Amino acid sequence: MSVTHRLTAPAPGWTATADVVVVGSGVAGLTVALNVRKAGLRAMVVTKAMLDEGSTRWAQGGIAAALGEGDTPEQHLDDTLVAGAGLCDEEAVRTLVTEGPDAVRRLIATGALFDRGEDGEILLTREGGHHRRRIAHAGGDATGAEISRALVAAVRDDPGIELIEHALVLDLLTDAGGHAAGLTLHVMGEGQRDGVGAVRARAVVLATGGMGQVFSATTNPAVSTGDGVALALRAGAAVTDLEFVQFHPTVLWLGPDAEGQQPLVSEAVRGEGAHLVDADGVRFMVGQHELAELAPRDIVAKAITRRMQEQGAEHMFLDGRHFGAEMWEHRFPTILASCRAHGIDPVTAPIPVAPAAHYASGGVRTDRLGRTSVPGLYACGEVACTGVHGANRLASNSLLEGLVFAERIAADLAERHRAGELPERTVDVAATRAARPVPLPPSEARAEIQRLMSRGAGVLRSAASMADSAAGLALLAEQAHAHMAEEKPADPRVETWEAANLLLVATALVAAAGQREETRGCHWREDFPERDDAHWRRHLITTLTASGDPVSTPEEQ
Ligand SMILES: Cc1cc2nc3c(=O)[nH]c(=O)nc-3n(C[C@H](O)[C@H](O)[C@H](O)COP(=O)(O)OP(=O)(O)OC[C@H]3O[C@@H](n4cnc5c(N)ncnc54)[C@H](O)[C@@H]3O)c2cc1C
């Protein structure tokens, strides 16, 4: 297997080397880097912006692990399987929940400070879909910021980890046998490593996070453009479960024209007892699910969307006035500040909320060692699909997944290194040249892709709505091809490379979502409202055709 397509880009003007090159500096990437170092391998972390600019630092609620008295991995497993709606890989979930508690303890040993009670025990809260208090948090609602701070400090402290910031990774490089041998990247800056270059490595780990920027309204930061999934597709890797995008039910509603990253109002606010109410003050979740406001996210997002449709409203409300000022200030300082910054005081008024794209349950398909279908290419964190989330991620399982599977990748690399199975690789330059260049859309395509996706492939989907999205996306791709044929292509630069990645990922997502003719987990088809286990209790595997179009094939049952 070799790279079949590549982004249009200048030839690399410089080269660097590492044993393992890790793409991305969130919880997943930094955990891989710290752990491969312990095995004596030289790690390089390349990251698109500053080290802490991914989703990790935005995580609020916390990290789920069976740490509390009476809780067990088995109960955590049960809750995860229920949320996953029949599509979790049970063995992957078992790995997550059994290795999770110790992985959190190791994170604490690395320096992350979690909130503790007066007795010194870690405080645990509840979130949607969890039948136990098992969410550890830090700084009240600033868990991700604390995890990021601790991991960034640890990698900065390790001279054996080379860090390259402002480096947009473009494509994979392989050797003559099709094994990952490094990558191409564009460094924004000045000096010896400026512009497009290449990093040669014995193995490559993708930890590029999510793809929320495919939609207009998202909780994800600007860097979450699905680059890792797009790179993997171009490299011939299998990608799966792309249709399962989790929409967070309670995102601060900033008006009908708001675009890009929007502030999240964590599930933990409902966990502590805030109520969802409609414009008339009615608690509409009561009676819809045994857990009411704490039902799994897809149920809550659907109920909010349904109520919004019924009432012709643009948002619902989250009412936490009964917490009082002191609880808001101590337990949810970040959310309180972000609401107040937008003119809403949750102490005295209910918060306007609506669903927005939040989490990609699917991604680059891996086994339980984080190996993708391309030898030497690994993936972990949100970019990966390890099988733990199935059709819907259980709240706060994602930071944990990033930790656990990053550690497993590092262990596998260490083992292969010890066994002499991780030799230096020689890049197959001819194969790289033979890969077909993908034409770049103009940077303005980003907003158009987001509009098409939110309109046709958001919380509510139907064959007709997705056909509209697919047609709009196909037009953007045709225009990019036409401009290349006329020798008037868009300039290769960060904005156009990101637009190309968004276009590919959006096209693949719509293709999969259109094919899955049922409602399951966070994939909600208005035209197929029932879950259809007979036909669809299986995954859709997406790959690229020779012409560069994504195609989704149902896995054998
Ligand atoms: C607002 C918000 C709240 C959340 N709350 C929680 C929570 O409470 N609990 C929980 O478990 N999960 C939560 N999540 C989800 C969780 O934060 C993410 O799934 C997780 O942090 C992803 O970690 P990661 O390491 O995979 O990716 P990220 O932290 O997103 O990091 C990705 C990295 O890859 C880099 N990158 C991307 N593309 C490229 C490229 N082409 N070249 C180079 N670098 C690249 C980025 O710059 C970034 O450094 C939340 C997410 C958001 C957005």
PDB file of N, CA, C and O in Angstrom, residues 251-319:
ATOM      1  N   VAL A 251     -24.853  24.077  23.942  1.00  0.00           N
ATOM      2  CA  VAL A 251     -23.814  25.032  23.570  1.00  0.00           C
ATOM      3  C   VAL A 251     -24.451  26.410  23.657  1.00  0.00           C
ATOM      4  O   VAL A 251     -25.608  26.596  23.248  1.00  0.00           O
ATOM      5  N   LEU A 252     -23.724  27.343  24.231  1.00  0.00           N
ATOM      6  CA  LEU A 252     -24.272  28.690  24.416  1.00  0.00           C
ATOM      7  C   LEU A 252     -24.743  29.231  23.071  1.00  0.00           C
ATOM      8  O   LEU A 252     -23.976  29.263  22.101  1.00  0.00           O
ATOM      9  N   TRP A 253     -26.001  29.641  23.008  1.00  0.00           N
ATOM     10  CA  TRP A 253     -26.566  30.135  21.751  1.00  0.00           C
ATOM     11  C   TRP A 253     -26.214  31.610  21.604  1.00  0.00           C
ATOM     12  O   TRP A 253     -26.560  32.435  22.449  1.00  0.00           O
ATOM     13  N   LEU A 254     -25.479  31.920  20.524  1.00  0.00           N
ATOM     14  CA  LEU A 254     -24.968  33.292  20.362  1.00  0.00           C
ATOM     15  C   LEU A 254     -25.670  34.066  19.253  1.00  0.00           C
ATOM     16  O   LEU A 254     -25.164  35.087  18.806  1.00  0.00           O
ATOM     17  N   GLY A 255     -26.797  33.552  18.808  1.00  0.00           N
ATOM     18  CA  GLY A 255     -27.515  34.257  17.740  1.00  0.00           C
ATOM     19  C   GLY A 255     -27.538  33.430  16.481  1.00  0.00           C
ATOM     20  O   GLY A 255     -26.731  32.510  16.325  1.00  0.00           O
ATOM     21  N   PRO A 256     -28.459  33.737  15.552  1.00  0.00           N
ATOM     22  CA  PRO A 256     -28.671  32.875  14.379  1.00  0.00           C
ATOM     23  C   PRO A 256     -27.481  32.844  13.421  1.00  0.00           C
ATOM     24  O   PRO A 256     -27.306  31.886  12.677  1.00  0.00           O
ATOM     25  N   ASP A 257     -26.620  33.854  13.424  1.00  0.00           N
ATOM     26  CA  ASP A 257     -25.533  33.897  12.436  1.00  0.00           C
ATOM     27  C   ASP A 257     -24.171  33.521  13.006  1.00  0.00           C
ATOM     28  O   ASP A 257     -23.146  33.684  12.332  1.00  0.00           O
ATOM     29  N   ALA A 258     -24.141  33.021  14.240  1.00  0.00           N
ATOM     30  CA  ALA A 258     -22.841  32.697  14.856  1.00  0.00           C
ATOM     31  C   ALA A 258     -22.154  31.577  14.064  1.00  0.00           C
ATOM     32  O   ALA A 258     -22.805  30.644  13.608  1.00  0.00           O
ATOM     33  N   GLU A 259     -20.828  31.670  13.888  1.00  0.00           N
ATOM     34  CA  GLU A 259     -20.062  30.645  13.166  1.00  0.00           C
ATOM     35  C   GLU A 259     -18.798  30.300  13.932  1.00  0.00           C
ATOM     36  O   GLU A 259     -18.317  31.100  14.730  1.00  0.00           O
ATOM     37  N   GLY A 260     -18.222  29.111  13.647  1.00  0.00           N
ATOM     38  CA  GLY A 260     -16.944  28.721  14.247  1.00  0.00           C
ATOM     39  C   GLY A 260     -17.118  28.206  15.666  1.00  0.00           C
ATOM     40  O   GLY A 260     -18.189  27.740  16.046  1.00  0.00           O
ATOM     41  N   GLN A 261     -16.024  28.279  16.438  1.00  0.00           N
ATOM     42  CA  GLN A 261     -16.056  27.707  17.793  1.00  0.00           C
ATOM     43  C   GLN A 261     -16.994  28.497  18.704  1.00  0.00           C
ATOM     44  O   GLN A 261     -16.926  29.725  18.767  1.00  0.00           O
ATOM     45  N   GLN A 262     -17.861  27.779  19.409  1.00  0.00           N
ATOM     46  CA  GLN A 262     -18.813  28.429  20.316  1.00  0.00           C
ATOM     47  C   GLN A 262     -18.726  27.814  21.707  1.00  0.00           C
ATOM     48  O   GLN A 262     -18.403  26.640  21.840  1.00  0.00           O
ATOM     49  N   PRO A 263     -19.003  28.616  22.755  1.00  0.00           N
ATOM     50  CA  PRO A 263     -18.757  28.144  24.120  1.00  0.00           C
ATOM     51  C   PRO A 263     -19.689  27.018  24.554  1.00  0.00           C
ATOM     52  O   PRO A 263     -20.901  27.069  24.340  1.00  0.00           O
ATOM     53  N   LEU A 264     -19.067  26.040  25.165  1.00  0.00           N
ATOM     54  CA  LEU A 264     -19.805  24.876  25.648  1.00  0.00           C
ATOM     55  C   LEU A 264     -20.319  25.121  27.064  1.00  0.00           C
ATOM     56  O   LEU A 264     -19.639  25.738  27.875  1.00  0.00           O
ATOM     57  N   VAL A 265     -21.520  24.621  27.336  1.00  0.00           N
ATOM     58  CA  VAL A 265     -21.993  24.610  28.715  1.00  0.00           C
ATOM     59  C   VAL A 265     -22.021  23.135  29.122  1.00  0.00           C
ATOM     60  O   VAL A 265     -22.895  22.375  28.717  1.00  0.00           O
ATOM     61  N   SER A 266     -21.000  22.748  29.855  1.00  0.00           N
ATOM     62  CA  SER A 266     -20.723  21.325  30.106  1.00  0.00           C
ATOM     63  C   SER A 266     -21.924  20.566  30.661  1.00  0.00           C
ATOM     64  O   SER A 266     -22.746  21.100  31.410  1.00  0.00           O
ATOM     65  N   GLU A 267     -21.918  19.279  30.318  1.00  0.00           N
ATOM     66  CA  GLU A 267     -22.917  18.360  30.838  1.00  0.00           C
ATOM     67  C   GLU A 267     -22.889  18.319  32.367  1.00  0.00           C
ATOM     68  O   GLU A 267     -23.885  18.002  33.016  1.00  0.00           O
ATOM     69  N   ALA A 268     -21.726  18.629  32.927  1.00  0.00           N
ATOM     70  CA  ALA A 268     -21.593  18.596  34.388  1.00  0.00           C
ATOM     71  C   ALA A 268     -22.553  19.591  35.049  1.00  0.00           C
ATOM     72  O   ALA A 268     -22.959  19.400  36.196  1.00  0.00           O
ATOM     73  N   VAL A 269     -22.951  20.620  34.319  1.00  0.00           N
ATOM     74  CA  VAL A 269     -23.909  21.586  34.873  1.00  0.00           C
ATOM     75  C   VAL A 269     -25.249  20.876  35.088  1.00  0.00           C
ATOM     76  O   VAL A 269     -25.907  21.040  36.116  1.00  0.00           O
ATOM     77  N   ARG A 270     -25.623  20.032  34.101  1.00  0.00           N
ATOM     78  CA  ARG A 270     -26.830  19.213  34.298  1.00  0.00           C
ATOM     79  C   ARG A 270     -26.577  18.146  35.355  1.00  0.00           C
ATOM     80  O   ARG A 270     -27.456  17.807  36.141  1.00  0.00           O
ATOM     81  N   GLY A 271     -25.329  17.622  35.380  1.00  0.00           N
ATOM     82  CA  GLY A 271     -24.961  16.609  36.380  1.00  0.00           C
ATOM     83  C   GLY A 271     -25.167  17.133  37.791  1.00  0.00           C
ATOM     84  O   GLY A 271     -25.517  16.392  38.709  1.00  0.00           O
ATOM     85  N   GLU A 272     -24.951  18.417  37.972  1.00  0.00           N
ATOM     86  CA  GLU A 272     -25.116  19.008  39.307  1.00  0.00           C
ATOM     87  C   GLU A 272     -26.552  19.489  39.540  1.00  0.00           C
ATOM     88  O   GLU A 272     -26.860  20.082  40.566  1.00  0.00           O
ATOM     89  N   GLY A 273     -27.438  19.299  38.547  1.00  0.00           N
ATOM     90  CA  GLY A 273     -28.857  19.556  38.811  1.00  0.00           C
ATOM     91  C   GLY A 273     -29.516  20.693  38.058  1.00  0.00           C
ATOM     92  O   GLY A 273     -30.646  21.067  38.386  1.00  0.00           O
ATOM     93  N   ALA A 274     -28.851  21.253  37.040  1.00  0.00           N
ATOM     94  CA  ALA A 274     -29.518  22.296  36.243  1.00  0.00           C
ATOM     95  C   ALA A 274     -30.588  21.645  35.361  1.00  0.00           C
ATOM     96  O   ALA A 274     -30.441  20.497  34.930  1.00  0.00           O
ATOM     97  N   HIS A 275     -31.670  22.387  35.088  1.00  0.00           N
ATOM     98  CA  HIS A 275     -32.791  21.839  34.313  1.00  0.00           C
ATOM     99  C   HIS A 275     -32.836  22.422  32.914  1.00  0.00           C
ATOM    100  O   HIS A 275     -32.560  23.608  32.722  1.00  0.00           O
ATOM    101  N   LEU A 276     -33.236  21.574  31.964  1.00  0.00           N
ATOM    102  CA  LEU A 276     -33.484  22.077  30.611  1.00  0.00           C
ATOM    103  C   LEU A 276     -34.950  22.479  30.530  1.00  0.00           C
ATOM    104  O   LEU A 276     -35.834  21.659  30.827  1.00  0.00           O
ATOM    105  N   VAL A 277     -35.199  23.696  30.124  1.00  0.00           N
ATOM    106  CA  VAL A 277     -36.592  24.142  30.018  1.00  0.00           C
ATOM    107  C   VAL A 277     -36.833  24.810  28.673  1.00  0.00           C
ATOM    108  O   VAL A 277     -35.899  25.313  28.042  1.00  0.00           O
ATOM    109  N   ASP A 278     -38.101  24.786  28.241  1.00  0.00           N
ATOM    110  CA  ASP A 278     -38.434  25.468  26.990  1.00  0.00           C
ATOM    111  C   ASP A 278     -38.825  26.920  27.289  1.00  0.00           C
ATOM    112  O   ASP A 278     -38.733  27.377  28.443  1.00  0.00           O
ATOM    113  N   ALA A 279     -39.291  27.602  26.248  1.00  0.00           N
ATOM    114  CA  ALA A 279     -39.598  29.028  26.408  1.00  0.00           C
ATOM    115  C   ALA A 279     -40.680  29.261  27.462  1.00  0.00           C
ATOM    116  O   ALA A 279     -40.760  30.329  28.058  1.00  0.00           O
ATOM    117  N   ASP A 280     -41.532  28.203  27.714  1.00  0.00           N
ATOM    118  CA  ASP A 280     -42.586  28.346  28.722  1.00  0.00           C
ATOM    119  C   ASP A 280     -42.131  27.898  30.106  1.00  0.00           C
ATOM    120  O   ASP A 280     -42.942  27.800  31.030  1.00  0.00           O
ATOM    121  N   GLY A 281     -40.858  27.537  30.228  1.00  0.00           N
ATOM    122  CA  GLY A 281     -40.346  27.091  31.526  1.00  0.00           C
ATOM    123  C   GLY A 281     -40.648  25.629  31.825  1.00  0.00           C
ATOM    124  O   GLY A 281     -40.464  25.167  32.958  1.00  0.00           O
ATOM    125  N   VAL A 282     -41.087  24.848  30.822  1.00  0.00           N
ATOM    126  CA  VAL A 282     -41.449  23.442  31.039  1.00  0.00           C
ATOM    127  C   VAL A 282     -40.203  22.559  30.928  1.00  0.00           C
ATOM    128  O   VAL A 282     -39.430  22.673  29.976  1.00  0.00           O
ATOM    129  N   ARG A 283     -39.995  21.659  31.906  1.00  0.00           N
ATOM    130  CA  ARG A 283     -38.868  20.704  31.871  1.00  0.00           C
ATOM    131  C   ARG A 283     -39.217  19.567  30.917  1.00  0.00           C
ATOM    132  O   ARG A 283     -39.738  18.538  31.324  1.00  0.00           O
ATOM    133  N   PHE A 284     -38.871  19.732  29.655  1.00  0.00           N
ATOM    134  CA  PHE A 284     -39.359  18.802  28.636  1.00  0.00           C
ATOM    135  C   PHE A 284     -38.624  17.462  28.619  1.00  0.00           C
ATOM    136  O   PHE A 284     -39.057  16.524  27.962  1.00  0.00           O
ATOM    137  N   MET A 285     -37.494  17.305  29.320  1.00  0.00           N
ATOM    138  CA  MET A 285     -36.806  16.012  29.333  1.00  0.00           C
ATOM    139  C   MET A 285     -37.458  15.023  30.307  1.00  0.00           C
ATOM    140  O   MET A 285     -37.277  13.816  30.181  1.00  0.00           O
ATOM    141  N   VAL A 286     -38.201  15.552  31.266  1.00  0.00           N
ATOM    142  CA  VAL A 286     -38.832  14.678  32.257  1.00  0.00           C
ATOM    143  C   VAL A 286     -39.907  13.841  31.551  1.00  0.00           C
ATOM    144  O   VAL A 286     -40.714  14.372  30.804  1.00  0.00           O
ATOM    145  N   GLY A 287     -39.828  12.538  31.752  1.00  0.00           N
ATOM    146  CA  GLY A 287     -40.800  11.656  31.093  1.00  0.00           C
ATOM    147  C   GLY A 287     -40.301  11.138  29.745  1.00  0.00           C
ATOM    148  O   GLY A 287     -40.843  10.199  29.199  1.00  0.00           O
ATOM    149  N   GLN A 288     -39.234  11.724  29.207  1.00  0.00           N
ATOM    150  CA  GLN A 288     -38.706  11.248  27.913  1.00  0.00           C
ATOM    151  C   GLN A 288     -37.664  10.162  28.098  1.00  0.00           C
ATOM    152  O   GLN A 288     -37.408   9.367  27.203  1.00  0.00           O
ATOM    153  N   HIS A 289     -37.002  10.167  29.260  1.00  0.00           N
ATOM    154  CA  HIS A 289     -35.930   9.196  29.520  1.00  0.00           C
ATOM    155  C   HIS A 289     -35.799   9.069  31.021  1.00  0.00           C
ATOM    156  O   HIS A 289     -36.001  10.047  31.744  1.00  0.00           O
ATOM    157  N   GLU A 290     -35.426   7.860  31.490  1.00  0.00           N
ATOM    158  CA  GLU A 290     -35.348   7.661  32.952  1.00  0.00           C
ATOM    159  C   GLU A 290     -34.331   8.607  33.599  1.00  0.00           C
ATOM    160  O   GLU A 290     -34.445   8.958  34.763  1.00  0.00           O
ATOM    161  N   LEU A 291     -33.316   9.015  32.825  1.00  0.00           N
ATOM    162  CA  LEU A 291     -32.299   9.907  33.400  1.00  0.00           C
ATOM    163  C   LEU A 291     -32.622  11.384  33.155  1.00  0.00           C
ATOM    164  O   LEU A 291     -31.813  12.260  33.474  1.00  0.00           O
ATOM    165  N   ALA A 292     -33.790  11.660  32.554  1.00  0.00           N
ATOM    166  CA  ALA A 292     -34.233  13.041  32.249  1.00  0.00           C
ATOM    167  C   ALA A 292     -33.090  13.844  31.597  1.00  0.00           C
ATOM    168  O   ALA A 292     -32.584  13.416  30.565  1.00  0.00           O
ATOM    169  N   GLU A 293     -32.675  14.958  32.207  1.00  0.00           N
ATOM    170  CA  GLU A 293     -31.638  15.807  31.603  1.00  0.00           C
ATOM    171  C   GLU A 293     -30.306  15.090  31.455  1.00  0.00           C
ATOM    172  O   GLU A 293     -29.426  15.531  30.729  1.00  0.00           O
ATOM    173  N   LEU A 294     -30.124  13.976  32.191  1.00  0.00           N
ATOM    174  CA  LEU A 294     -28.851  13.260  32.126  1.00  0.00           C
ATOM    175  C   LEU A 294     -28.909  12.042  31.202  1.00  0.00           C
ATOM    176  O   LEU A 294     -28.051  11.159  31.266  1.00  0.00           O
ATOM    177  N   ALA A 295     -29.879  12.026  30.320  1.00  0.00           N
ATOM    178  CA  ALA A 295     -29.932  10.978  29.298  1.00  0.00           C
ATOM    179  C   ALA A 295     -28.701  11.137  28.398  1.00  0.00           C
ATOM    180  O   ALA A 295     -28.084  12.198  28.377  1.00  0.00           O
ATOM    181  N   PRO A 296     -28.311  10.080  27.634  1.00  0.00           N
ATOM    182  CA  PRO A 296     -27.174  10.237  26.721  1.00  0.00           C
ATOM    183  C   PRO A 296     -27.362  11.440  25.792  1.00  0.00           C
ATOM    184  O   PRO A 296     -28.485  11.843  25.499  1.00  0.00           O
ATOM    185  N   ARG A 297     -26.230  11.968  25.335  1.00  0.00           N
ATOM    186  CA  ARG A 297     -26.253  13.239  24.597  1.00  0.00           C
ATOM    187  C   ARG A 297     -27.151  13.247  23.365  1.00  0.00           C
ATOM    188  O   ARG A 297     -27.799  14.250  23.086  1.00  0.00           O
ATOM    189  N   ASP A 298     -27.147  12.137  22.616  1.00  0.00           N
ATOM    190  CA  ASP A 298     -27.947  12.145  21.386  1.00  0.00           C
ATOM    191  C   ASP A 298     -29.413  12.308  21.726  1.00  0.00           C
ATOM    192  O   ASP A 298     -30.150  13.020  21.037  1.00  0.00           O
ATOM    193  N   ILE A 299     -29.849  11.654  22.813  1.00  0.00           N
ATOM    194  CA  ILE A 299     -31.257  11.745  23.210  1.00  0.00           C
ATOM    195  C   ILE A 299     -31.582  13.203  23.573  1.00  0.00           C
ATOM    196  O   ILE A 299     -32.616  13.742  23.181  1.00  0.00           O
ATOM    197  N   VAL A 300     -30.684  13.825  24.330  1.00  0.00           N
ATOM    198  CA  VAL A 300     -30.946  15.205  24.757  1.00  0.00           C
ATOM    199  C   VAL A 300     -30.891  16.144  23.544  1.00  0.00           C
ATOM    200  O   VAL A 300     -31.753  17.019  23.383  1.00  0.00           O
ATOM    201  N   ALA A 301     -29.888  15.948  22.663  1.00  0.00           N
ATOM    202  CA  ALA A 301     -29.775  16.829  21.478  1.00  0.00           C
ATOM    203  C   ALA A 301     -31.019  16.703  20.597  1.00  0.00           C
ATOM    204  O   ALA A 301     -31.549  17.696  20.096  1.00  0.00           O
ATOM    205  N   LYS A 302     -31.492  15.463  20.442  1.00  0.00           N
ATOM    206  CA  LYS A 302     -32.691  15.261  19.618  1.00  0.00           C
ATOM    207  C   LYS A 302     -33.902  15.911  20.269  1.00  0.00           C
ATOM    208  O   LYS A 302     -34.717  16.552  19.605  1.00  0.00           O
ATOM    209  N   ALA A 303     -34.033  15.725  21.597  1.00  0.00           N
ATOM    210  CA  ALA A 303     -35.206  16.280  22.296  1.00  0.00           C
ATOM    211  C   ALA A 303     -35.201  17.800  22.197  1.00  0.00           C
ATOM    212  O   ALA A 303     -36.255  18.415  21.987  1.00  0.00           O
ATOM    213  N   ILE A 304     -34.016  18.405  22.317  1.00  0.00           N
ATOM    214  CA  ILE A 304     -33.942  19.867  22.210  1.00  0.00           C
ATOM    215  C   ILE A 304     -34.338  20.291  20.791  1.00  0.00           C
ATOM    216  O   ILE A 304     -35.135  21.211  20.597  1.00  0.00           O
ATOM    217  N   THR A 305     -33.773  19.594  19.797  1.00  0.00           N
ATOM    218  CA  THR A 305     -34.056  19.960  18.403  1.00  0.00           C
ATOM    219  C   THR A 305     -35.546  19.805  18.104  1.00  0.00           C
ATOM    220  O   THR A 305     -36.166  20.658  17.471  1.00  0.00           O
ATOM    221  N   ARG A 306     -36.122  18.710  18.603  1.00  0.00           N
ATOM    222  CA  ARG A 306     -37.549  18.471  18.382  1.00  0.00           C
ATOM    223  C   ARG A 306     -38.380  19.599  19.003  1.00  0.00           C
ATOM    224  O   ARG A 306     -39.276  20.147  18.372  1.00  0.00           O
ATOM    225  N   ARG A 307     -38.050  19.941  20.245  1.00  0.00           N
ATOM    226  CA  ARG A 307     -38.805  20.984  20.940  1.00  0.00           C
ATOM    227  C   ARG A 307     -38.641  22.327  20.228  1.00  0.00           C
ATOM    228  O   ARG A 307     -39.583  23.109  20.116  1.00  0.00           O
ATOM    229  N   MET A 308     -37.421  22.583  19.736  1.00  0.00           N
ATOM    230  CA  MET A 308     -37.184  23.833  19.007  1.00  0.00           C
ATOM    231  C   MET A 308     -38.083  23.879  17.765  1.00  0.00           C
ATOM    232  O   MET A 308     -38.680  24.910  17.454  1.00  0.00           O
ATOM    233  N   GLN A 309     -38.184  22.733  17.081  1.00  0.00           N
ATOM    234  CA  GLN A 309     -39.038  22.681  15.884  1.00  0.00           C
ATOM    235  C   GLN A 309     -40.496  22.907  16.255  1.00  0.00           C
ATOM    236  O   GLN A 309     -41.205  23.679  15.615  1.00  0.00           O
ATOM    237  N   GLU A 310     -40.927  22.208  17.321  1.00  0.00           N
ATOM    238  CA  GLU A 310     -42.339  22.320  17.731  1.00  0.00           C
ATOM    239  C   GLU A 310     -42.704  23.758  18.066  1.00  0.00           C
ATOM    240  O   GLU A 310     -43.784  24.234  17.754  1.00  0.00           O
ATOM    241  N   GLN A 311     -41.779  24.430  18.736  1.00  0.00           N
ATOM    242  CA  GLN A 311     -42.085  25.784  19.222  1.00  0.00           C
ATOM    243  C   GLN A 311     -41.597  26.870  18.266  1.00  0.00           C
ATOM    244  O   GLN A 311     -41.766  28.060  18.552  1.00  0.00           O
ATOM    245  N   GLY A 312     -40.964  26.468  17.157  1.00  0.00           N
ATOM    246  CA  GLY A 312     -40.398  27.453  16.227  1.00  0.00           C
ATOM    247  C   GLY A 312     -39.346  28.313  16.922  1.00  0.00           C
ATOM    248  O   GLY A 312     -39.150  29.486  16.588  1.00  0.00           O
ATOM    249  N   ALA A 313     -38.641  27.700  17.891  1.00  0.00           N
ATOM    250  CA  ALA A 313     -37.653  28.467  18.671  1.00  0.00           C
ATOM    251  C   ALA A 313     -36.250  28.207  18.139  1.00  0.00           C
ATOM    252  O   ALA A 313     -35.980  27.170  17.533  1.00  0.00           O
ATOM    253  N   GLU A 314     -35.330  29.131  18.366  1.00  0.00           N
ATOM    254  CA  GLU A 314     -33.947  28.947  17.918  1.00  0.00           C
ATOM    255  C   GLU A 314     -33.078  28.334  18.997  1.00  0.00           C
ATOM    256  O   GLU A 314     -31.931  27.977  18.750  1.00  0.00           O
ATOM    257  N   HIS A 315     -33.603  28.236  20.205  1.00  0.00           N
ATOM    258  CA  HIS A 315     -32.833  27.651  21.303  1.00  0.00           C
ATOM    259  C   HIS A 315     -33.777  27.258  22.431  1.00  0.00           C
ATOM    260  O   HIS A 315     -34.958  27.619  22.423  1.00  0.00           O
ATOM    261  N   MET A 316     -33.257  26.514  23.374  1.00  0.00           N
ATOM    262  CA  MET A 316     -33.961  26.208  24.623  1.00  0.00           C
ATOM    263  C   MET A 316     -33.175  26.915  25.750  1.00  0.00           C
ATOM    264  O   MET A 316     -32.263  27.692  25.462  1.00  0.00           O
ATOM    265  N   PHE A 317     -33.494  26.590  27.003  1.00  0.00           N
ATOM    266  CA  PHE A 317     -32.790  27.228  28.120  1.00  0.00           C
ATOM    267  C   PHE A 317     -32.266  26.176  29.094  1.00  0.00           C
ATOM    268  O   PHE A 317     -32.913  25.129  29.294  1.00  0.00           O
ATOM    269  N   LEU A 318     -31.127  26.479  29.699  1.00  0.00           N
ATOM    270  CA  LEU A 318     -30.608  25.651  30.780  1.00  0.00           C
ATOM    271  C   LEU A 318     -30.678  26.497  32.049  1.00  0.00           C
ATOM    272  O   LEU A 318     -30.057  27.567  32.126  1.00  0.00           O
ATOM    273  N   ASP A 319     -31.450  25.999  33.004  1.00  0.00           N
ATOM    274  CA  ASP A 319     -31.718  26.822  34.189  1.00  0.00           C
ATOM    275  C   ASP A 319     -30.936  26.303  35.396  1.00  0.00           C
ATOM    276  O   ASP A 319     -31.227  25.228  35.922  1.00  0.00           O
TER     277      ASP A 319
END
